[in-house]
CSV table of C-alpha atoms and ligand atoms in Angstrom, one decimal:
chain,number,residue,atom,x,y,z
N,245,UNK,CA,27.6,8.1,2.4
N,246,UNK,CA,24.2,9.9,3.9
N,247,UNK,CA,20.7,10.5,2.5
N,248,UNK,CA,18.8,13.3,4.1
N,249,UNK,CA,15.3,13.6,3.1
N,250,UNK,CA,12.2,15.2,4.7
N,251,UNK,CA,10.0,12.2,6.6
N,252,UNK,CA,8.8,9.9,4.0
N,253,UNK,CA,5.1,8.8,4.0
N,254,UNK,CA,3.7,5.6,3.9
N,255,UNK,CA,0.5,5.8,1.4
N,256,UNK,CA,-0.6,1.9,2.1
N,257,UNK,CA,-0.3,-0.2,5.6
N,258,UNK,CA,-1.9,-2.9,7.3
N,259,UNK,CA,-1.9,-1.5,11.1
N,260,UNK,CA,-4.2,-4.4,11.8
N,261,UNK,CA,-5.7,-4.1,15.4
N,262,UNK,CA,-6.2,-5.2,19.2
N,263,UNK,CA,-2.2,-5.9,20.5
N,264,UNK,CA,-0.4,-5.9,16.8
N,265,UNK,CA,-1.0,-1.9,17.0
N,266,UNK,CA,1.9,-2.3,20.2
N,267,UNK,CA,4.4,-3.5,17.5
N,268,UNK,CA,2.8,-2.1,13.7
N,269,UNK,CA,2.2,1.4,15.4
N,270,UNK,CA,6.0,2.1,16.5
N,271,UNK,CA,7.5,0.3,13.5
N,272,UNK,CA,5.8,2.6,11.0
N,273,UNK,CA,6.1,5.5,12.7
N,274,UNK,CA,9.6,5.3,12.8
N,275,UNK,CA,10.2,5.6,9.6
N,276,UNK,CA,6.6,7.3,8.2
N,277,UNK,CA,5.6,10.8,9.4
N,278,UNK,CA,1.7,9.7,8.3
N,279,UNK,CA,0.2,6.9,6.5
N,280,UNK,CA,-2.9,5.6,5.0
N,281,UNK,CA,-4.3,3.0,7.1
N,282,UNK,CA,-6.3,0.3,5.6
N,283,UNK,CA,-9.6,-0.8,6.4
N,284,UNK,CA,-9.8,-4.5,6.0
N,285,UNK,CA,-10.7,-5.6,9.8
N,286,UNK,CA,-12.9,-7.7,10.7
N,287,UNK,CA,-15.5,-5.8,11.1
N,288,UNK,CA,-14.4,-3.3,8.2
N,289,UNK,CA,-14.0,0.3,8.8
N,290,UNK,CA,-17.3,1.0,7.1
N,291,UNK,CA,-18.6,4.0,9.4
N,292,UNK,CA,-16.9,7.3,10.3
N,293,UNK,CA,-17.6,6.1,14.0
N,294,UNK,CA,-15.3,3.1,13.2
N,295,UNK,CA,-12.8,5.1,11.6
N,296,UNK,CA,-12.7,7.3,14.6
N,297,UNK,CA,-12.8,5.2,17.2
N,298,UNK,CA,-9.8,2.7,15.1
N,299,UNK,CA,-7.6,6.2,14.5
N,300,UNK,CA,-8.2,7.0,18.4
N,301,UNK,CA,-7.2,3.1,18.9
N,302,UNK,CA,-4.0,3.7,16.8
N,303,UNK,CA,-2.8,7.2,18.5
N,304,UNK,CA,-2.7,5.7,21.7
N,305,UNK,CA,-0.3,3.1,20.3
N,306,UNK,CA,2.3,5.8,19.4
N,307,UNK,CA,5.4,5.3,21.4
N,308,UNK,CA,5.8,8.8,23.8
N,309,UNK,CA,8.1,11.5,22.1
N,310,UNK,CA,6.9,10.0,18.5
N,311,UNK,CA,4.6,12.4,16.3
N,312,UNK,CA,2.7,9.8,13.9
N,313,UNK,CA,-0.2,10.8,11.9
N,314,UNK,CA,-2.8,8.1,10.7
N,315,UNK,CA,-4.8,9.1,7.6
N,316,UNK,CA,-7.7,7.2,7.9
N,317,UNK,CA,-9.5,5.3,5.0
N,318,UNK,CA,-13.4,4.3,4.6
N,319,UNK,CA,-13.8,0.3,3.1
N,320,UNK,CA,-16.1,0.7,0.5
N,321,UNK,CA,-19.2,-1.8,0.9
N,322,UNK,CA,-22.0,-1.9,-0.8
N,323,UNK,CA,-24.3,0.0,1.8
N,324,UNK,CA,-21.4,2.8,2.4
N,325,UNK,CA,-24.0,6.0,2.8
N,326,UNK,CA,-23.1,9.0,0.7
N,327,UNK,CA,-23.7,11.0,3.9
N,328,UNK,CA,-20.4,9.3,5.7
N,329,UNK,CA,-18.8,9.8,2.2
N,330,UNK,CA,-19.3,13.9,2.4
N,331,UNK,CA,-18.9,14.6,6.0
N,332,UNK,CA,-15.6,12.6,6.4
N,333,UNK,CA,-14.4,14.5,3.3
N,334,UNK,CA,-15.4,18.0,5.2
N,335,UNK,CA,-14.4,16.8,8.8
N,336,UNK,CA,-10.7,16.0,7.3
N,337,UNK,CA,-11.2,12.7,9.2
N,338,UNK,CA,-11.3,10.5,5.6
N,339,UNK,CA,-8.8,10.6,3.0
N,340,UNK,CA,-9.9,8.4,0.9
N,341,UNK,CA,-12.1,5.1,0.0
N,342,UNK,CA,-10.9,1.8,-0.6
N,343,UNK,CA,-12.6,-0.6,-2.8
N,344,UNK,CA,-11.7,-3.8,-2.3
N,345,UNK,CA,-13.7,-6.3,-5.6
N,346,UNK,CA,-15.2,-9.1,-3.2
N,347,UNK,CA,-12.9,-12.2,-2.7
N,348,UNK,CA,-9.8,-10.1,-4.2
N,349,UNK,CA,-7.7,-10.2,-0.9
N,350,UNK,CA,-7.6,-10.8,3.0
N,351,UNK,CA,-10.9,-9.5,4.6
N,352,UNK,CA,-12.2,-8.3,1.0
N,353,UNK,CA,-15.8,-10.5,2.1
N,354,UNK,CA,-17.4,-7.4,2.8
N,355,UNK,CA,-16.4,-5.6,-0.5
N,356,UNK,CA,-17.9,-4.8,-4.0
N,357,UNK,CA,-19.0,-7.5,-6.5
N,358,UNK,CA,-19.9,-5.2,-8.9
N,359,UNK,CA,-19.7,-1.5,-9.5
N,360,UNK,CA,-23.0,-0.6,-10.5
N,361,UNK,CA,-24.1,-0.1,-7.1
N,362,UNK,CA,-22.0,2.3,-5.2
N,363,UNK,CA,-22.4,4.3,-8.7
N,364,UNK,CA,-24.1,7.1,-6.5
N,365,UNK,CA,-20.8,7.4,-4.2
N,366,UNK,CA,-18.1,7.2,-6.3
N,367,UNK,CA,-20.1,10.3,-8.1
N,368,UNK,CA,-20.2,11.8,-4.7
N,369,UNK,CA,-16.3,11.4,-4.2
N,370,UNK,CA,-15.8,12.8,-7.4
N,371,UNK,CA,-17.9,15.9,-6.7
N,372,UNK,CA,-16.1,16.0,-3.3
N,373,UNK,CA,-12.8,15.6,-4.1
N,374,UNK,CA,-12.6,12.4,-2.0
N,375,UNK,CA,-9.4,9.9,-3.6
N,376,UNK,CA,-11.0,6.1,-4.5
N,377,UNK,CA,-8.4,3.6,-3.5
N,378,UNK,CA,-8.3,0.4,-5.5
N,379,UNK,CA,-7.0,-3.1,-4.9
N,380,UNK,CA,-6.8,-3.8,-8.8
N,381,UNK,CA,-7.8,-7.5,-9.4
N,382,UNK,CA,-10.9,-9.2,-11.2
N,383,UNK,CA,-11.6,-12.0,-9.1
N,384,UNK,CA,-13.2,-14.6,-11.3
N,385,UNK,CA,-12.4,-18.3,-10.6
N,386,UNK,CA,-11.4,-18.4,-14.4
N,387,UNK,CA,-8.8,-15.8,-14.7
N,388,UNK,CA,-4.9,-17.0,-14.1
N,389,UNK,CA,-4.0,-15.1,-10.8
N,390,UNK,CA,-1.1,-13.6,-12.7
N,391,UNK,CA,-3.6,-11.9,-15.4
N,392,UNK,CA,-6.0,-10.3,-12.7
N,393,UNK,CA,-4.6,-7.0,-12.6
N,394,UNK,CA,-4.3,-6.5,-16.0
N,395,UNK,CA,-8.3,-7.9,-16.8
N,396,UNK,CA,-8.7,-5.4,-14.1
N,397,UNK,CA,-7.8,-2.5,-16.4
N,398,UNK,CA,-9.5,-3.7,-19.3
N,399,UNK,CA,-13.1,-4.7,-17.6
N,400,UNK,CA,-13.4,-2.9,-14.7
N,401,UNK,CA,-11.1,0.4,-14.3
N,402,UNK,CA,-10.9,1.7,-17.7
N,403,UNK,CA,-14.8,1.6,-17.7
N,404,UNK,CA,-14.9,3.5,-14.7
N,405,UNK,CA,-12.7,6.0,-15.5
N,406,UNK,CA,-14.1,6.9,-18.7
N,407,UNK,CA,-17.7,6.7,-16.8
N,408,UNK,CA,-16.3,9.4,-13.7
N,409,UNK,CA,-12.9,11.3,-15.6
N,410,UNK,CA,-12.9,14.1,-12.4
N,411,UNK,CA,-12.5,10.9,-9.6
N,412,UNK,CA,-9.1,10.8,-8.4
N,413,UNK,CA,-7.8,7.3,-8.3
N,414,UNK,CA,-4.7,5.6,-6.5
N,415,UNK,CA,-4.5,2.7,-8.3
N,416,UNK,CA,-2.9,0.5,-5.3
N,417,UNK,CA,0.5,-1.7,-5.0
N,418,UNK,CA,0.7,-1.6,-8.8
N,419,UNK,CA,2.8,-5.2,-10.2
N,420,UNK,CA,2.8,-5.0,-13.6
N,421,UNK,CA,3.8,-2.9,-16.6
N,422,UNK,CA,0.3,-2.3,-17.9
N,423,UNK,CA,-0.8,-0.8,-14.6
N,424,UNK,CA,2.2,1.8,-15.0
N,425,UNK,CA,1.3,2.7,-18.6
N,426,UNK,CA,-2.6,2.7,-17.9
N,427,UNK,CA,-1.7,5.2,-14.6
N,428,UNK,CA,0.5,7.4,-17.4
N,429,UNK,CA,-2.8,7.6,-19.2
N,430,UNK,CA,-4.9,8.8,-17.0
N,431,UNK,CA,-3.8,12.2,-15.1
N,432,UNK,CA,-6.5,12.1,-12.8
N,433,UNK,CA,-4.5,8.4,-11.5
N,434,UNK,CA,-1.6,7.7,-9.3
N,435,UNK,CA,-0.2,4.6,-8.2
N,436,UNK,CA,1.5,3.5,-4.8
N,437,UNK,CA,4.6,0.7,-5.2
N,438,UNK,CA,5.8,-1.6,-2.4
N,439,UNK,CA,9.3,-2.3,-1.9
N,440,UNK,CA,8.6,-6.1,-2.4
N,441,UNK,CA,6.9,-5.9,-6.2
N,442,UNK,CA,10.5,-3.8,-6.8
N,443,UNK,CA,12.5,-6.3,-5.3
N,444,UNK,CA,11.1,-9.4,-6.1
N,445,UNK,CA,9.9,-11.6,-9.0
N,446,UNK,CA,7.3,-14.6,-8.9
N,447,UNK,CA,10.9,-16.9,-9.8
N,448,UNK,CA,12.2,-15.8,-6.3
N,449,UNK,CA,8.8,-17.0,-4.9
N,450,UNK,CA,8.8,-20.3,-6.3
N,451,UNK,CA,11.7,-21.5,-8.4
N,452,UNK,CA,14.0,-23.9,-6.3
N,453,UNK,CA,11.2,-24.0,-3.8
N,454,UNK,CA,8.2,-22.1,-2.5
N,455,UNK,CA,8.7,-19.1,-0.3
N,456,UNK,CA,5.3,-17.9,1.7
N,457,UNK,CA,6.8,-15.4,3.2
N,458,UNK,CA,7.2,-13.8,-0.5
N,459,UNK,CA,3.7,-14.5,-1.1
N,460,UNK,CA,1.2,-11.1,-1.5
N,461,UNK,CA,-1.7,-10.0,-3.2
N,462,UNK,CA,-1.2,-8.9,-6.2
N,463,UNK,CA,1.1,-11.8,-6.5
N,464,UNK,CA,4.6,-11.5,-7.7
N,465,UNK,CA,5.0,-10.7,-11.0
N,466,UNK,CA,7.9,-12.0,-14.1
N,467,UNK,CA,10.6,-10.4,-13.9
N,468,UNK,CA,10.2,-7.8,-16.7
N,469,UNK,CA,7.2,-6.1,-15.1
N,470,UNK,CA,8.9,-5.5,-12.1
N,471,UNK,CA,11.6,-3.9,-14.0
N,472,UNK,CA,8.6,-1.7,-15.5
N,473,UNK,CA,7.8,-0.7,-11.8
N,474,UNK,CA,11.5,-0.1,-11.1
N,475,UNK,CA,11.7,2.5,-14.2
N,476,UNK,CA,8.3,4.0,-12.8
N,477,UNK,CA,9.3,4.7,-9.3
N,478,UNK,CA,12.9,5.9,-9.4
N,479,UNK,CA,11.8,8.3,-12.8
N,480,UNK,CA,10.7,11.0,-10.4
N,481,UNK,CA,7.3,10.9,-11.9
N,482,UNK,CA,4.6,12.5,-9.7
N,483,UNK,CA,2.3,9.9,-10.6
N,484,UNK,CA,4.1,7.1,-8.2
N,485,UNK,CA,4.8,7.0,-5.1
N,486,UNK,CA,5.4,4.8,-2.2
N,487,UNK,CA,3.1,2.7,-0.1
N,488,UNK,CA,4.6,-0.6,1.3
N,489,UNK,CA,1.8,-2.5,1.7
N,490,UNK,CA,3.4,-3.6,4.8
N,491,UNK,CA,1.1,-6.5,5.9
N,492,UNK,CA,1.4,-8.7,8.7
N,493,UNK,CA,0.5,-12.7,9.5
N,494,UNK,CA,1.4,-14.6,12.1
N,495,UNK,CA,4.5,-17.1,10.9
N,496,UNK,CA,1.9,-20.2,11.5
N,497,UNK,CA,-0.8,-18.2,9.3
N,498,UNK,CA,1.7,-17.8,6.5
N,499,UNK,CA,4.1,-21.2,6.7
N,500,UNK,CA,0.5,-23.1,6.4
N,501,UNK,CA,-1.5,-25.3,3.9
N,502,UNK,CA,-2.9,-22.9,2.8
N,503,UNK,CA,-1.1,-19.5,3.7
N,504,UNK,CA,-2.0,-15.7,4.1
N,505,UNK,CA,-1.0,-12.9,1.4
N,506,UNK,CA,1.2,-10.0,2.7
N,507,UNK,CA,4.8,-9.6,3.5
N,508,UNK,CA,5.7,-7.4,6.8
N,509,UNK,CA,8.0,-4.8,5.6
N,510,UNK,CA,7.3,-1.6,7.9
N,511,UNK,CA,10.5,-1.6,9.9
N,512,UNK,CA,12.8,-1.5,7.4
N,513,UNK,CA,10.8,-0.7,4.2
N,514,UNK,CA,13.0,2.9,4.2
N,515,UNK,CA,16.4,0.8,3.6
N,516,UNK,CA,14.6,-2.0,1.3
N,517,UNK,CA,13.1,1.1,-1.2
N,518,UNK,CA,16.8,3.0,-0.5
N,519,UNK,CA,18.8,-0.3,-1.7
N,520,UNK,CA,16.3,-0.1,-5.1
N,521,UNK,CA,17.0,3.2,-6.0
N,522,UNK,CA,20.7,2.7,-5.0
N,523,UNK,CA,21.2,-0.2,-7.6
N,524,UNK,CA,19.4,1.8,-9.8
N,525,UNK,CA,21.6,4.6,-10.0
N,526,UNK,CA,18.9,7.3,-9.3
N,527,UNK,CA,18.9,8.6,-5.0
N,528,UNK,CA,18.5,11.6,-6.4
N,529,UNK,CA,14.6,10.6,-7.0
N,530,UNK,CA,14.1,9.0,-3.9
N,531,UNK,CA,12.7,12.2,-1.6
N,532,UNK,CA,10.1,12.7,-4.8
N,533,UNK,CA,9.4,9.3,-4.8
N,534,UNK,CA,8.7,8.7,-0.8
N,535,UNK,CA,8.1,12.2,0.2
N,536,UNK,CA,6.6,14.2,-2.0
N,537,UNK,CA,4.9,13.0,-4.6
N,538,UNK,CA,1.7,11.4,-2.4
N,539,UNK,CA,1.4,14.5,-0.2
N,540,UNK,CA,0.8,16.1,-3.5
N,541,UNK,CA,-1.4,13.5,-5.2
N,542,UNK,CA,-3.6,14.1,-2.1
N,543,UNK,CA,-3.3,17.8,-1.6
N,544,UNK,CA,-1.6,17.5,2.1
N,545,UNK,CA,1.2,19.7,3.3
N,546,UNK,CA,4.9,17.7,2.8
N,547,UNK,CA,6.5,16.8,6.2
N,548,UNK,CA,8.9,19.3,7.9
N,549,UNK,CA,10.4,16.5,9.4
N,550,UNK,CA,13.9,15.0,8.0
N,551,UNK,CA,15.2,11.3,8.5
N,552,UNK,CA,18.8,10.5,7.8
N,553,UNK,CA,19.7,7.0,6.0
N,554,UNK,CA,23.7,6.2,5.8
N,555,UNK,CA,24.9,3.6,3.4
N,556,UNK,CA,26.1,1.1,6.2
N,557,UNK,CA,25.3,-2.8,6.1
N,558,UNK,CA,21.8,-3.5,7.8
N,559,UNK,CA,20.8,-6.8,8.8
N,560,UNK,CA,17.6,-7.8,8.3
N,561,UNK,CA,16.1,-9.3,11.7
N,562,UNK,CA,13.8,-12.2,11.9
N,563,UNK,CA,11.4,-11.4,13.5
N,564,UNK,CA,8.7,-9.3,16.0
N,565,UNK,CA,6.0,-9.9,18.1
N,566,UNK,CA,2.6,-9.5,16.4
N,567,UNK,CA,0.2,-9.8,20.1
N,568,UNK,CA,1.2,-13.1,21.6
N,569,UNK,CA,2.2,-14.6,17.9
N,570,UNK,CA,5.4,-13.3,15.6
N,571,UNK,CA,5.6,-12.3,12.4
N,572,UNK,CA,8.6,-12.6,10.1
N,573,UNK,CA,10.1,-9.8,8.7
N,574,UNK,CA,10.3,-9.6,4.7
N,575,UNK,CA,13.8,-10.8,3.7
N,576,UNK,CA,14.4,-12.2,6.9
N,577,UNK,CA,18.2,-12.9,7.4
N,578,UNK,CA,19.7,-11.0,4.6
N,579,UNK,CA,21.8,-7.7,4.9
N,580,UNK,CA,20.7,-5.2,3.3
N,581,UNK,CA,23.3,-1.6,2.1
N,582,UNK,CA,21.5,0.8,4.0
N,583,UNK,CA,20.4,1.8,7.5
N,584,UNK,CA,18.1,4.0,9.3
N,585,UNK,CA,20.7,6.8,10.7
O,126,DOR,O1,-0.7,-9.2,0.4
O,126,DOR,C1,-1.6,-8.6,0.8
O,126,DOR,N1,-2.0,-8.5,2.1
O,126,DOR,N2,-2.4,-7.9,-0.1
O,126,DOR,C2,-3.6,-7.4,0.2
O,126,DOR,O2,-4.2,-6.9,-0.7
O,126,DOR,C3,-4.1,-7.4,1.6
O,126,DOR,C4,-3.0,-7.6,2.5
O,126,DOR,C5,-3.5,-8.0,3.9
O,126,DOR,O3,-4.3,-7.3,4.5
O,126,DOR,O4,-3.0,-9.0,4.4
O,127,ZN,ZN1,-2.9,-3.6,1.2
């Protein structure tokens, strides 16, 4: 059995920088015709100059004969001048502005604490037609991890939304079932999913022992939210689409006292999304789901480009190089049903 489909994007990676871009470039590319590139380095990607020079950084990590496109993003810190907002809109150089609530996630020092500030250029997104990318978490010491996203909504989002209706807003690596009803709510919204919040629960992370290598920001939800995000992603609905969140740490970073968030899932995200919508029963919304619908949540052509996936056992390898470290692959081990032709 074969699944043709035009080149899938990926709407949310970690490309991270320096010698990891010799092993995240080529792994995402294989699979991803373009994706949205974070901007949580250290320094952030706070300037266009930054985002050039770290897209120029990226292209000359594409393997020859590979066509890759990175869509750059803009991190959204306190001081982030209207001005770079509006020209890398009308340059094409920025798709998009991530906000990342200060303390939420890796590298999130240099983010918001509150919104009141950057009022002024989230209105000048909204005027501009610039998307506003959000890592959905309140970060008070007070709040279980596992309610974060959903305070988010309440305190924080749904405020903003009702504040600035016209600002288009990818609300990102959604984990639970209120973040799929709350993006049904709000037409101006959409939502990217990673193949790990559809795969995994927060049991598989810690019952019969603790797994870091399953551990992510927003952590891993009960099992009947990520059922929630399974009915969200394979419904066809334009509102969802893919983004792996593909994120990787060093092995000794994660297997550690006190261990990084984000699971490397780039080289074989395509057969890890494929197996979902397989079980599922519902292939036949797959292209929507990692082809289409994002191009058309952010007004960009769809790819002309086709990959070819053939239901074939795949097994999952340990790991790859990450600069003179390795990083280990999400599910590390297992077999998976289907393959990258
Ligand atoms: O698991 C995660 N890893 N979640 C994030 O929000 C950030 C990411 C990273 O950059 O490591
Ligand atoms: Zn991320």
């Amino acid at each position: 059995m074969q699944l043709k489909l035009r080149k899938p994007d990926d709407w949310h990676v970690h490309l991270r920088d320096g010698d990891a871009l010799a092993t995240t470039v080529p792994d995402c590319a294989q699979s991803f015709a373009r994706a949205i590139v974070m901007p949580n380095l250290k320094p952030p990607v706070a300037s266009l100059d930054a985002a050039r020079a770290y897209r120029d950084r990226i292209l000359a990590a594409v393997p020859e004969g590979m066509a890759f496109e990175p869509l750059m993003t803009l991190y959204l810190t306190p001081d982030l001048a209207i001005e770079a907002v509006r020209e890398g809109k009308a340059s094409g150089l920025i798709q998009g502005v991530k906000l990342y609530p200060q303390g939420a996630t890796t590298n999130s020092e240099a983010g918001v604490a509150s919104l009141e500030g950057v009022m002024p250029v989230l209105e000048a997104m909204a005027e501009v037609g610039l998307p506003l990318l959000v890592h959905g978490e309140v970060t008070d010491r007070d709040i279980d991890i596992f309610d974060r996203e959903a305070i988010f909504l309440e305190r924080t989002l749904g405020p903003l939304m009702n504040r600035l209706p016209q600002l288009r807003v990818i609300l990102e690596h959604i984990t639970t079932a209120d973040s799929v009803n709350f993006v049904k709510a709000h037409p101006s919204m959409g939502a990217t999913i990673t193949a790990h919040h559809l795969i995994y629960s927060r049991n598989d992370m810690l019952a019969g022992g603790i797994r870091p290598h399953l551990y992510c920001l927003p952590i891993l939800k009960r099992a009947s939210h990520r059922g929630a995000l399974i009915e969200a992603a394979t419904s066809g609905d334009p509102q969802f689409f893919l983004g792996t969140d593909s994120a990787p740490h060093a092995i000794g970073d994660k297997e550690s006292d006190c261990g990084c968030a984000g699971c490397y899932t780039a080289p074989h995200a395509l057969s890890l999304y494929a197996s979902v919508f397989d079980r599922a029963g519902r292939l036949d919304q797959f292209e929507a789901f990692a082809s289409l619908n994002g191009a058309r949540f952010y007004g960009l052509p769809v790819n002309t480009q086709t990959v070819t996936l053939i239901k074939q056992p795949m097994l999952i390898p340990e790991t790859r190089p990450l600069g003179s470290q390795q990083v280990r692959l999400l599910g590390a081990g297992e077999t998976l049903d289907w393959s990258l032709a």
